[in-house]
PDB file of C-alpha atoms and ligand atoms in Angstrom:
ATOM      1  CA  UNK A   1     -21.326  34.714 250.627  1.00 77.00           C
ATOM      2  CA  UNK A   2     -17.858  35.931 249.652  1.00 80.00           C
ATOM      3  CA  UNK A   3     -17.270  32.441 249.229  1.00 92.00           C
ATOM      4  CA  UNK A   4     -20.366  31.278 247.471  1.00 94.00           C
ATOM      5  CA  UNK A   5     -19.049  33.932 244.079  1.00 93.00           C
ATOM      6  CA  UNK A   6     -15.557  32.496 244.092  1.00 93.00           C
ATOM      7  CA  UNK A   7     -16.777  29.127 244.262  1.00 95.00           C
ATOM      8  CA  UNK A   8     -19.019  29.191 241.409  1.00 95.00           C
ATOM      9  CA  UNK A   9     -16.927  31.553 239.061  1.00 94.00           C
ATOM     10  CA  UNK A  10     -14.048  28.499 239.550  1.00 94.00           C
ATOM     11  CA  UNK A  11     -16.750  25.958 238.952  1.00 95.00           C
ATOM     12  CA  UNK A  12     -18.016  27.303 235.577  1.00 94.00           C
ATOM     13  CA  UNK A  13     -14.679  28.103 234.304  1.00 93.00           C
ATOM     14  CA  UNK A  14     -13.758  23.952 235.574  1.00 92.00           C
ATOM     15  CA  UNK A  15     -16.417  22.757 233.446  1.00 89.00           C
ATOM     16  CA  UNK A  16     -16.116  25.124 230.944  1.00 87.00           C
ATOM     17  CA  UNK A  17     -12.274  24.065 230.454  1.00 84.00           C
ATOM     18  CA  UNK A  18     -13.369  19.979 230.518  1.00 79.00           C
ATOM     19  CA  UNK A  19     -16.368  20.364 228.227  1.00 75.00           C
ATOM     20  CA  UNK A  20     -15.829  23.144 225.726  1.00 76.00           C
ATOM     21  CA  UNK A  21     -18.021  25.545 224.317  1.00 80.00           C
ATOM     22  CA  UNK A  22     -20.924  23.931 221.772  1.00 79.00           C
ATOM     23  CA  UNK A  23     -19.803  23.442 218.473  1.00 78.00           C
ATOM     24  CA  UNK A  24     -15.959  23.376 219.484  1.00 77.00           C
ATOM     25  CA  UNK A  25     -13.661  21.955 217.082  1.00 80.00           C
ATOM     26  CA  UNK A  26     -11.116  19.011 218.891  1.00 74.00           C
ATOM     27  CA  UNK A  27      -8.489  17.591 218.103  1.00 82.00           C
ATOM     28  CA  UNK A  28      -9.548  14.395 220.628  1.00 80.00           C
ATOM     29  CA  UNK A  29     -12.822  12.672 220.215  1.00 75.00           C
ATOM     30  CA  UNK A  30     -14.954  15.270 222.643  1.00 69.00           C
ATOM     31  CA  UNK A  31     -16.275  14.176 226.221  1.00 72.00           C
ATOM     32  CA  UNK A  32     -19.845  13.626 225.585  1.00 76.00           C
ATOM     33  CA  UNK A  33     -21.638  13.815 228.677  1.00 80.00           C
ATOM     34  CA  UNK A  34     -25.078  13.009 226.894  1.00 85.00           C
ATOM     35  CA  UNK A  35     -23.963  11.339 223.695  1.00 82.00           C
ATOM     36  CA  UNK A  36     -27.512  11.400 222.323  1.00 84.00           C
ATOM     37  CA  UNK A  37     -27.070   8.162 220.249  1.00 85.00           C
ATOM     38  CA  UNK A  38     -24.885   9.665 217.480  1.00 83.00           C
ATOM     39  CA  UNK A  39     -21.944   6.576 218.139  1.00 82.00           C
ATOM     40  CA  UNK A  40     -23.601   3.141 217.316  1.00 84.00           C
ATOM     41  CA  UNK A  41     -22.982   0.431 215.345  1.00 83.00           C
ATOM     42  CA  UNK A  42     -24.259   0.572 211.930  1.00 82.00           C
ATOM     43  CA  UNK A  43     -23.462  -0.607 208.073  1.00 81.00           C
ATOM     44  CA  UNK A  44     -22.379   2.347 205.874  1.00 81.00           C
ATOM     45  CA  UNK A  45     -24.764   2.076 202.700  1.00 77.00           C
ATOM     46  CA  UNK A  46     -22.531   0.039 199.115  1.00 75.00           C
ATOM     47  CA  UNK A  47     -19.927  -0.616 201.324  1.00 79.00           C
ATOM     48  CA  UNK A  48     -18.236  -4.024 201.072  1.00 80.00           C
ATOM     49  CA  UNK A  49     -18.617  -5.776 204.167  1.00 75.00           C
ATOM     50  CA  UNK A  50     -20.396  -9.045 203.513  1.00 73.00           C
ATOM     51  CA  UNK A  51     -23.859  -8.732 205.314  1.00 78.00           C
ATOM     52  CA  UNK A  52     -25.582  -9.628 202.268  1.00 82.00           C
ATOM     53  CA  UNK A  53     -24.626 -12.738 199.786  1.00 80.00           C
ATOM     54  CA  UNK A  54     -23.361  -9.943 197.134  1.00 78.00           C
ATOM     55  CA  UNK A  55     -20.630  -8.966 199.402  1.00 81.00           C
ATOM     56  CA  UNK A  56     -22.170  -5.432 200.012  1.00 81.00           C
ATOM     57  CA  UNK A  57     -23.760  -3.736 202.673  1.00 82.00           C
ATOM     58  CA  UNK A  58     -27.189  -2.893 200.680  1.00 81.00           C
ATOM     59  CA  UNK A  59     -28.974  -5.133 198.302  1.00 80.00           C
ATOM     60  CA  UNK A  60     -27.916  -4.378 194.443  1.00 79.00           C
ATOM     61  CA  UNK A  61     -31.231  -3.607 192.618  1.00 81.00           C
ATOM     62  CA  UNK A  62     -33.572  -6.181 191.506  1.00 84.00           C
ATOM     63  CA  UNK A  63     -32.363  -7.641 187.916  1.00 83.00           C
ATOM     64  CA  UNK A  64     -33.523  -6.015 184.784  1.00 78.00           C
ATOM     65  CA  UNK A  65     -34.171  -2.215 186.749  1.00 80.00           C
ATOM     66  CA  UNK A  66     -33.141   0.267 184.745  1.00 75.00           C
ATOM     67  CA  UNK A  67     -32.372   4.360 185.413  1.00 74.00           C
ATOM     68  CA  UNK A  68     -35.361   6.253 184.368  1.00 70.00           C
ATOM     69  CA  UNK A  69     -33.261   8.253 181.475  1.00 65.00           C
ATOM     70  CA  UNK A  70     -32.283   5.036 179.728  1.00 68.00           C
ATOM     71  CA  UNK A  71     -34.235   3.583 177.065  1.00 68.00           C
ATOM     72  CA  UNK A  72     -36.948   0.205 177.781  1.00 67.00           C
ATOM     73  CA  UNK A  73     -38.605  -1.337 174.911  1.00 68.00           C
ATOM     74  CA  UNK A  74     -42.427  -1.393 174.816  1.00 61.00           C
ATOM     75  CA  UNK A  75     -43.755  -3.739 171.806  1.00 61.00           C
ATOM     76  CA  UNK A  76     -41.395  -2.663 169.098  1.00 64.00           C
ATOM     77  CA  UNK A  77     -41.491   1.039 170.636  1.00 62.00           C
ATOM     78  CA  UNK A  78     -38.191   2.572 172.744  1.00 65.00           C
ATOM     79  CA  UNK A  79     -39.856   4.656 175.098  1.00 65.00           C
ATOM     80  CA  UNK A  80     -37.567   7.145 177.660  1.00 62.00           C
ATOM     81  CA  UNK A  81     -38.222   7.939 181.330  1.00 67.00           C
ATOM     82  CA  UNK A  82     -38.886  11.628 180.899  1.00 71.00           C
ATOM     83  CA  UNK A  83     -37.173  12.598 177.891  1.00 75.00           C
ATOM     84  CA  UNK A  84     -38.713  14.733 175.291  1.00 81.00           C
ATOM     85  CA  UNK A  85     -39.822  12.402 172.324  1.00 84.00           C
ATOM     86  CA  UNK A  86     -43.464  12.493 170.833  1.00 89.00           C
ATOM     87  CA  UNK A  87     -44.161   9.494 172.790  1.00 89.00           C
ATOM     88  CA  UNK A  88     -43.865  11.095 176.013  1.00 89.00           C
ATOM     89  CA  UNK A  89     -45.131  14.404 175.433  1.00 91.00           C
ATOM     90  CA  UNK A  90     -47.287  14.141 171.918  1.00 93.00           C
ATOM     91  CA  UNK A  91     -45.069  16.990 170.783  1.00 93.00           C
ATOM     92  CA  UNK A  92     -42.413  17.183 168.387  1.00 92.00           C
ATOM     93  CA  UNK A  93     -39.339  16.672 170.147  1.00 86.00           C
ATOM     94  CA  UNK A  94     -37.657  20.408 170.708  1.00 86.00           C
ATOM     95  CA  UNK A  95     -40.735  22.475 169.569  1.00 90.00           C
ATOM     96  CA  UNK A  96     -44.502  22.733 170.567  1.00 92.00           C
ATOM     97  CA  UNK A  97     -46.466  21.575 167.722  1.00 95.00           C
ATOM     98  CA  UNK A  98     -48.598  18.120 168.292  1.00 96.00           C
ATOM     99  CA  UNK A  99     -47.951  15.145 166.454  1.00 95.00           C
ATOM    100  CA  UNK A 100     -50.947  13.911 164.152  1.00 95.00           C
ATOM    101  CA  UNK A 101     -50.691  10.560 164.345  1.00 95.00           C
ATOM    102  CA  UNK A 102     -50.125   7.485 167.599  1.00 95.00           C
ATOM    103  CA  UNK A 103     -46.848   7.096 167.450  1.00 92.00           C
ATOM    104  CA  UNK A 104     -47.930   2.957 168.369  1.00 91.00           C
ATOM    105  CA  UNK A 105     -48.703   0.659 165.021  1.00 92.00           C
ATOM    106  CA  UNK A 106     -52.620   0.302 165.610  1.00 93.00           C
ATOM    107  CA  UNK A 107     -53.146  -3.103 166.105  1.00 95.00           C
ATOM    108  CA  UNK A 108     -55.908  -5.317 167.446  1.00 96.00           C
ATOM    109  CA  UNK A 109     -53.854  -5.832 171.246  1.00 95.00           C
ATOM    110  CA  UNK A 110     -53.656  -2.334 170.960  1.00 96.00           C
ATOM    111  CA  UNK A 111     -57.373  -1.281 170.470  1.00 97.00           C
ATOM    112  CA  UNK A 112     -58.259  -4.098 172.959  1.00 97.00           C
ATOM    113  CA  UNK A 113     -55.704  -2.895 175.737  1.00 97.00           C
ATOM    114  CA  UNK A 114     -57.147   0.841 174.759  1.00 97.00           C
ATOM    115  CA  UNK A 115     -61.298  -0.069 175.080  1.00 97.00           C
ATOM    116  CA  UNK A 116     -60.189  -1.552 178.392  1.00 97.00           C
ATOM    117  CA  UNK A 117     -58.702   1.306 179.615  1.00 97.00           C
ATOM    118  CA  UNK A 118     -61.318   3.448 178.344  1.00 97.00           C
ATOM    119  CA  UNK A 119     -63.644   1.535 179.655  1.00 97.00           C
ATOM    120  CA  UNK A 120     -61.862   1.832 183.306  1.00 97.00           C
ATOM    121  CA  UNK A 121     -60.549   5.682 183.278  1.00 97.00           C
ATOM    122  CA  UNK A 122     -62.818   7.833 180.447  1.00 97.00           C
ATOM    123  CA  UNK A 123     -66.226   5.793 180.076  1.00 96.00           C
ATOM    124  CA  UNK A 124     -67.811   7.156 183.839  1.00 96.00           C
ATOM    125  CA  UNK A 125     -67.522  10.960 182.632  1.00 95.00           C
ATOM    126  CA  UNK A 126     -67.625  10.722 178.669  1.00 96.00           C
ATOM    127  CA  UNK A 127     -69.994   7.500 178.332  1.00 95.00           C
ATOM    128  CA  UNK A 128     -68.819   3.786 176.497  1.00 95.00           C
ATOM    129  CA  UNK A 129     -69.409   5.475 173.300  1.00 94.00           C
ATOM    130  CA  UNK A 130     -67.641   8.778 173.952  1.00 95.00           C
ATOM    131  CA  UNK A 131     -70.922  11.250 174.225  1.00 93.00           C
ATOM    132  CA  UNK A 132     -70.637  12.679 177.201  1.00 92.00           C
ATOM    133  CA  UNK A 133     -72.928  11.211 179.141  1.00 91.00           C
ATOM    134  CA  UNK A 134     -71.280   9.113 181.571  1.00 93.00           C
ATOM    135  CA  UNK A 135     -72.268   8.498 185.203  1.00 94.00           C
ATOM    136  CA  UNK A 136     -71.223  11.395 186.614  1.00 93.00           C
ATOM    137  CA  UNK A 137     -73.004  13.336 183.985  1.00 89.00           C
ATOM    138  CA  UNK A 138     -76.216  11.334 185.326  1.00 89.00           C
ATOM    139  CA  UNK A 139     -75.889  11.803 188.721  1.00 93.00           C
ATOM    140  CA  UNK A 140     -75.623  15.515 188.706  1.00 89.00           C
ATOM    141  CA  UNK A 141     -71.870  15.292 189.544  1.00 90.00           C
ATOM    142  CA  UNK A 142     -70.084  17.215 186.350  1.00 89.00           C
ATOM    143  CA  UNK A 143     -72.383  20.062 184.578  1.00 87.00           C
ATOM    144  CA  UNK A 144     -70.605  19.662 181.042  1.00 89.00           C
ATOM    145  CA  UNK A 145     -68.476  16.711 179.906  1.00 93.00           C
ATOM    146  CA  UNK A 146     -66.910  17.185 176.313  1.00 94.00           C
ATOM    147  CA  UNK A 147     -68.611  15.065 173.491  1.00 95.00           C
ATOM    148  CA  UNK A 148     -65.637  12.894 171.901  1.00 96.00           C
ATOM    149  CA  UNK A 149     -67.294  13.002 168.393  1.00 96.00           C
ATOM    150  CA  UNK A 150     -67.460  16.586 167.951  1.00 95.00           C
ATOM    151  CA  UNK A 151     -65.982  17.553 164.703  1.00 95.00           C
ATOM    152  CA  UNK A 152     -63.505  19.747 166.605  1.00 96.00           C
ATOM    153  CA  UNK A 153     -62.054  16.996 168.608  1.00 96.00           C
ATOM    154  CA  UNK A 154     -62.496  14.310 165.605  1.00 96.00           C
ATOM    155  CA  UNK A 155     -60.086  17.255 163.886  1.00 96.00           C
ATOM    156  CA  UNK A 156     -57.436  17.574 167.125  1.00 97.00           C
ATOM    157  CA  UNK A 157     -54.126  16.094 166.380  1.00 97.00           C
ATOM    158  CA  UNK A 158     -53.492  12.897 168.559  1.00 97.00           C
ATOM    159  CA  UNK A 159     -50.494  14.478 170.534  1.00 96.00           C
ATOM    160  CA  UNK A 160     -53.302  17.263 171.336  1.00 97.00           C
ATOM    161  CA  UNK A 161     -55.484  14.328 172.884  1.00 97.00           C
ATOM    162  CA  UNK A 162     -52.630  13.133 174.355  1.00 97.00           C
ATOM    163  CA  UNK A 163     -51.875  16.272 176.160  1.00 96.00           C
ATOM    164  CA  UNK A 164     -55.242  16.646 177.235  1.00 97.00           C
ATOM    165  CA  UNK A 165     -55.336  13.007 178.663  1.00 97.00           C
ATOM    166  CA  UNK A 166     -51.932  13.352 180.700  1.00 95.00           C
ATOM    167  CA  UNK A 167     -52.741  17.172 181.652  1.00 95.00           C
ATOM    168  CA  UNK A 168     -56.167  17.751 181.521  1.00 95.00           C
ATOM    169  CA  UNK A 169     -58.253  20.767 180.398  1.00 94.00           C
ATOM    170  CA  UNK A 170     -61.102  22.772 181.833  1.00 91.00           C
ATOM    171  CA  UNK A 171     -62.741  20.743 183.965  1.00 91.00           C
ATOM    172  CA  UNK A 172     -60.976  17.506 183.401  1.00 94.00           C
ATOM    173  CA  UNK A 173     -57.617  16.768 185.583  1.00 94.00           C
ATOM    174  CA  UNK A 174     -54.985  14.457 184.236  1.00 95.00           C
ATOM    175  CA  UNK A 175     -54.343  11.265 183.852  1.00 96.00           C
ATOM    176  CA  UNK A 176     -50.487  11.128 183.794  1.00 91.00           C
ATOM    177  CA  UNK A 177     -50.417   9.818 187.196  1.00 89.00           C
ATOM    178  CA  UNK A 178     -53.051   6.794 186.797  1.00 93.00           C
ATOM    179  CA  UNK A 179     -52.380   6.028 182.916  1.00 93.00           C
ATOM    180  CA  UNK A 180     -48.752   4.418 181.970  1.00 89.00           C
ATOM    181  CA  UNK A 181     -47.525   5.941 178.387  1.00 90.00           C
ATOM    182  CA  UNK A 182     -48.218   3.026 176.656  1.00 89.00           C
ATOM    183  CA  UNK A 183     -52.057   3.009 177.637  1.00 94.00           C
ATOM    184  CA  UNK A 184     -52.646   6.751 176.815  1.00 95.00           C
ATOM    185  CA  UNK A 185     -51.687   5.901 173.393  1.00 96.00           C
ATOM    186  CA  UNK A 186     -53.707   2.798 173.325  1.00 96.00           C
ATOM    187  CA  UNK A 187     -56.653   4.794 174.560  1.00 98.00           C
ATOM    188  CA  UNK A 188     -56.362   7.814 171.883  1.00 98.00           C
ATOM    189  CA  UNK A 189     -56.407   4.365 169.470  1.00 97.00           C
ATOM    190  CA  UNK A 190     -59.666   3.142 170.277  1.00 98.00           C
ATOM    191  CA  UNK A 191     -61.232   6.471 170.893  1.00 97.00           C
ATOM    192  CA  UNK A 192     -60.090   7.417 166.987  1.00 97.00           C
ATOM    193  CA  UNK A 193     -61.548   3.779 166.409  1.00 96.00           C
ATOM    194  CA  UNK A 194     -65.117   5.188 168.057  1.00 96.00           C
ATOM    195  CA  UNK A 195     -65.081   8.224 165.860  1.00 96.00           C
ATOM    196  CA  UNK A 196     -64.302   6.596 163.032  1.00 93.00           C
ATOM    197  CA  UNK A 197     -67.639   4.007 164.108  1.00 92.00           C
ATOM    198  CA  UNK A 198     -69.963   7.062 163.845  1.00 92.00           C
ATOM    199  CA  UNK A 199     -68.044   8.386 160.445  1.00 90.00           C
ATOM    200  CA  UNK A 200     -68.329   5.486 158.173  1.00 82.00           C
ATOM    201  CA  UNK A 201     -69.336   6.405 154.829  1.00 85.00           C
ATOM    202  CA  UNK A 202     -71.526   4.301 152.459  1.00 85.00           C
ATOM    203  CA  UNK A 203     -68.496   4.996 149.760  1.00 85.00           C
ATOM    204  CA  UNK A 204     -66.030   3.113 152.562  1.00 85.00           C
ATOM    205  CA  UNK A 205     -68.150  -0.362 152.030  1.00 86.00           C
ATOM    206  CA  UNK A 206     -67.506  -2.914 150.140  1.00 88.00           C
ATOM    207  CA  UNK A 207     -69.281  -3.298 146.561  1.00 89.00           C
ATOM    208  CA  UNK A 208     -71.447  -6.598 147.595  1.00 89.00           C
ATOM    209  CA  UNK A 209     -72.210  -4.978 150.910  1.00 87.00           C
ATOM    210  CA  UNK A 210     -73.208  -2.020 148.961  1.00 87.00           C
ATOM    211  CA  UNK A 211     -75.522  -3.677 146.686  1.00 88.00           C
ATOM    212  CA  UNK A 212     -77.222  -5.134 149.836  1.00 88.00           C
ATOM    213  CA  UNK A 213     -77.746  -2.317 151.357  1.00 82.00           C
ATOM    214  CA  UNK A 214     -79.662  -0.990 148.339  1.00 76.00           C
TER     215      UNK A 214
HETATM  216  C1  LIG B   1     -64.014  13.178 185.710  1.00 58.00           C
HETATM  217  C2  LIG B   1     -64.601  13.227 184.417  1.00 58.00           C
HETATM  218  C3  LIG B   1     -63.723  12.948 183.208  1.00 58.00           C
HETATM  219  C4  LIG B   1     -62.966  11.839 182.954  1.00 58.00           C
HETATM  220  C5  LIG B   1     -62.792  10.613 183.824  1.00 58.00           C
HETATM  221  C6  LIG B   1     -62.361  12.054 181.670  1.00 58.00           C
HETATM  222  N1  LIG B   1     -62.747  13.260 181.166  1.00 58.00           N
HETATM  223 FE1  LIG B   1     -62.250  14.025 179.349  1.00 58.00          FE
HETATM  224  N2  LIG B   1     -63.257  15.710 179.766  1.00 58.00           N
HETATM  225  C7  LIG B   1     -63.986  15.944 180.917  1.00 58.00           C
HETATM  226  C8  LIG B   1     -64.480  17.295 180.898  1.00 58.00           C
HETATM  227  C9  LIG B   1     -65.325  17.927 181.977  1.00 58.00           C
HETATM  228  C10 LIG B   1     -64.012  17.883 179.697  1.00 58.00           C
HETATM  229  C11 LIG B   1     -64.186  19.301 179.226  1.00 58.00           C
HETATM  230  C12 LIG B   1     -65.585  19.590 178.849  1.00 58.00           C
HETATM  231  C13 LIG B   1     -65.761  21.053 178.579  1.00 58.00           C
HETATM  232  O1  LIG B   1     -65.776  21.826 179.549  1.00 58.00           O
HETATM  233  O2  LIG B   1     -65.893  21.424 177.393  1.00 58.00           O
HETATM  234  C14 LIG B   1     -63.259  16.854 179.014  1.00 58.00           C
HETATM  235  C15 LIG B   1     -62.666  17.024 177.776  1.00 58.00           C
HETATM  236  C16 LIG B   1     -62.029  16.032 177.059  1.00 58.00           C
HETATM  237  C17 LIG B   1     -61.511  16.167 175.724  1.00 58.00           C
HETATM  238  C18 LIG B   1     -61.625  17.411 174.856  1.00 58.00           C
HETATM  239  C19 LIG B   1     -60.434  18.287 175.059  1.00 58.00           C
HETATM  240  C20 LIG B   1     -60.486  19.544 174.233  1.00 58.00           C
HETATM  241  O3  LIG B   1     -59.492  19.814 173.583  1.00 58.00           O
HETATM  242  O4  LIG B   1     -61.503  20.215 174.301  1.00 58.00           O
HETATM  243  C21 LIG B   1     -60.958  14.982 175.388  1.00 58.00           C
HETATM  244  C22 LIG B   1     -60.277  14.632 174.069  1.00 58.00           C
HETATM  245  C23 LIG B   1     -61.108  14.096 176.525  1.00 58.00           C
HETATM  246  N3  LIG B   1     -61.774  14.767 177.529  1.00 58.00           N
HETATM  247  C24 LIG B   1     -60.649  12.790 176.555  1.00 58.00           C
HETATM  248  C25 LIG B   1     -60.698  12.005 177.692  1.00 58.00           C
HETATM  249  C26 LIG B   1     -60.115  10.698 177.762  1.00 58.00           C
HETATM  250  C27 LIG B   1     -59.392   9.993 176.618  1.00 58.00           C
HETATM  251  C28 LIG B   1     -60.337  10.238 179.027  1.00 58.00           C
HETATM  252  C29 LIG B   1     -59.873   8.929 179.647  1.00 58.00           C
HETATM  253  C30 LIG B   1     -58.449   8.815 179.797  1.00 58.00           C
HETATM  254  C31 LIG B   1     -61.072  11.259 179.742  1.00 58.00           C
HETATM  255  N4  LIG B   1     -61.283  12.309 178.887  1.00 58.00           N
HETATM  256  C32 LIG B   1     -61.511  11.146 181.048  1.00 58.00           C
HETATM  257  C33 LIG B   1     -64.203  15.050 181.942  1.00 58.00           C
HETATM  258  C34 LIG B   1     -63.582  13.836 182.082  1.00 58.00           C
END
């Protein structure tokens, strides 16, 4: 027994003395009795060592990508990763007014890419026509669903719309997620093009088309 105390207390201070307390600092690489996988062979990431054709380590991005703060052109449009202009946030860039009008020219590939879209993302809660009664107003699945052409949403700025369409409001979540930039704007185009359908005055017709009417 006398033995048995001496024996260990030399043992533990033996290993103690080879292997070092955890988290020891050494001047020699330390003995690692389990070494746990941290020494293998491996490529260090943009390093120059030839494994691929461009001499590197890792594969150099894909031509034409670009950081998400630098400028890409969209039709004739620069439009920024996340920076504030109106087209990203339908705001004034530094303050928190709404722009009026789509900052896109309103063309005819416009209006056509923006009915599509409508047709995909707004149409099952608001209707084709913008009413309100979509699908899921049929089926018992949303209780109120905004009518497009009421006066106070004919009167909302776009960048308002736009806000609503990449943030949502009341009951409606956003589409920032689903819906590019480029599309929200293309949507808020045809919807003003669907108000404007059910605003027509006789005074906007032509003269012949006028007289036919009569
Ligand atoms: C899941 C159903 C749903 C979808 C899809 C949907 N909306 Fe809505 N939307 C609503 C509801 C609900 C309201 C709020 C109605 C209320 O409570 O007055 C609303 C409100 C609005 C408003 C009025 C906002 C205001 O200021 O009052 C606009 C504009 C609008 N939606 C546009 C769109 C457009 C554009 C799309 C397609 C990108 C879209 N919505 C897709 C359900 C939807």
């Amino acid at each position: 027994m006398r033995y048995f105390f001496l024996i260990f207390a030399v043992l533990v201070l033996l290993v103690l003395g080879v292997a070092g307390r955890r988290g020891d600092l050494f001047r020699h690489r330390p003995l690692q009795i389990f070494p746990d996988m941290k020494r293998q062979l491996k490529l260090r990431p943009q390093t120059p060592n030839g494994f691929f054709a461009s001499g590197l380590s890792s594969q150099l991005p894909p031509p034409g990508t670009i950081a998400q703060s630098q400028p890409k052109r969209v039709g004739d449009q620069e439009v920024y990763g996340f920076e504030d202009v109106p087209v990203n946030t339908g705001r004034v860039s530094g303050a928190t007014n709404f722009i009026e009008l789509n900052p896109f020219p309103v063309t005819a590939g416009l209006l056509a890419r923006g009915q599509q879209r409508f047709t995909i993302y707004c149409a099952p809660c608001h209707g084709q026509t913008g009413e309100g009664n979509g699908i899921t107003k049929k089926i018992g699945a949303m209780a109120v669903v905004a009518n497009l052409h009421d006066k106070r949403i004919v009167e909302l700025p776009d960048g308002e719309i736009f806000n609503t369409v990449s943030y949502g409001k009341l009951n409606m979540q956003g589409y920032a997620p689903q819906i590019v930039v480029e599309d929200r704007w293309a949507i808020i185009a045809y919807l003003r093009a669907l108000q404007l359908s059910r605003l027509g005055a006789v005074a906007d017709l032509t003269p012949e088309t006028r007289a036919k009417l009569k």
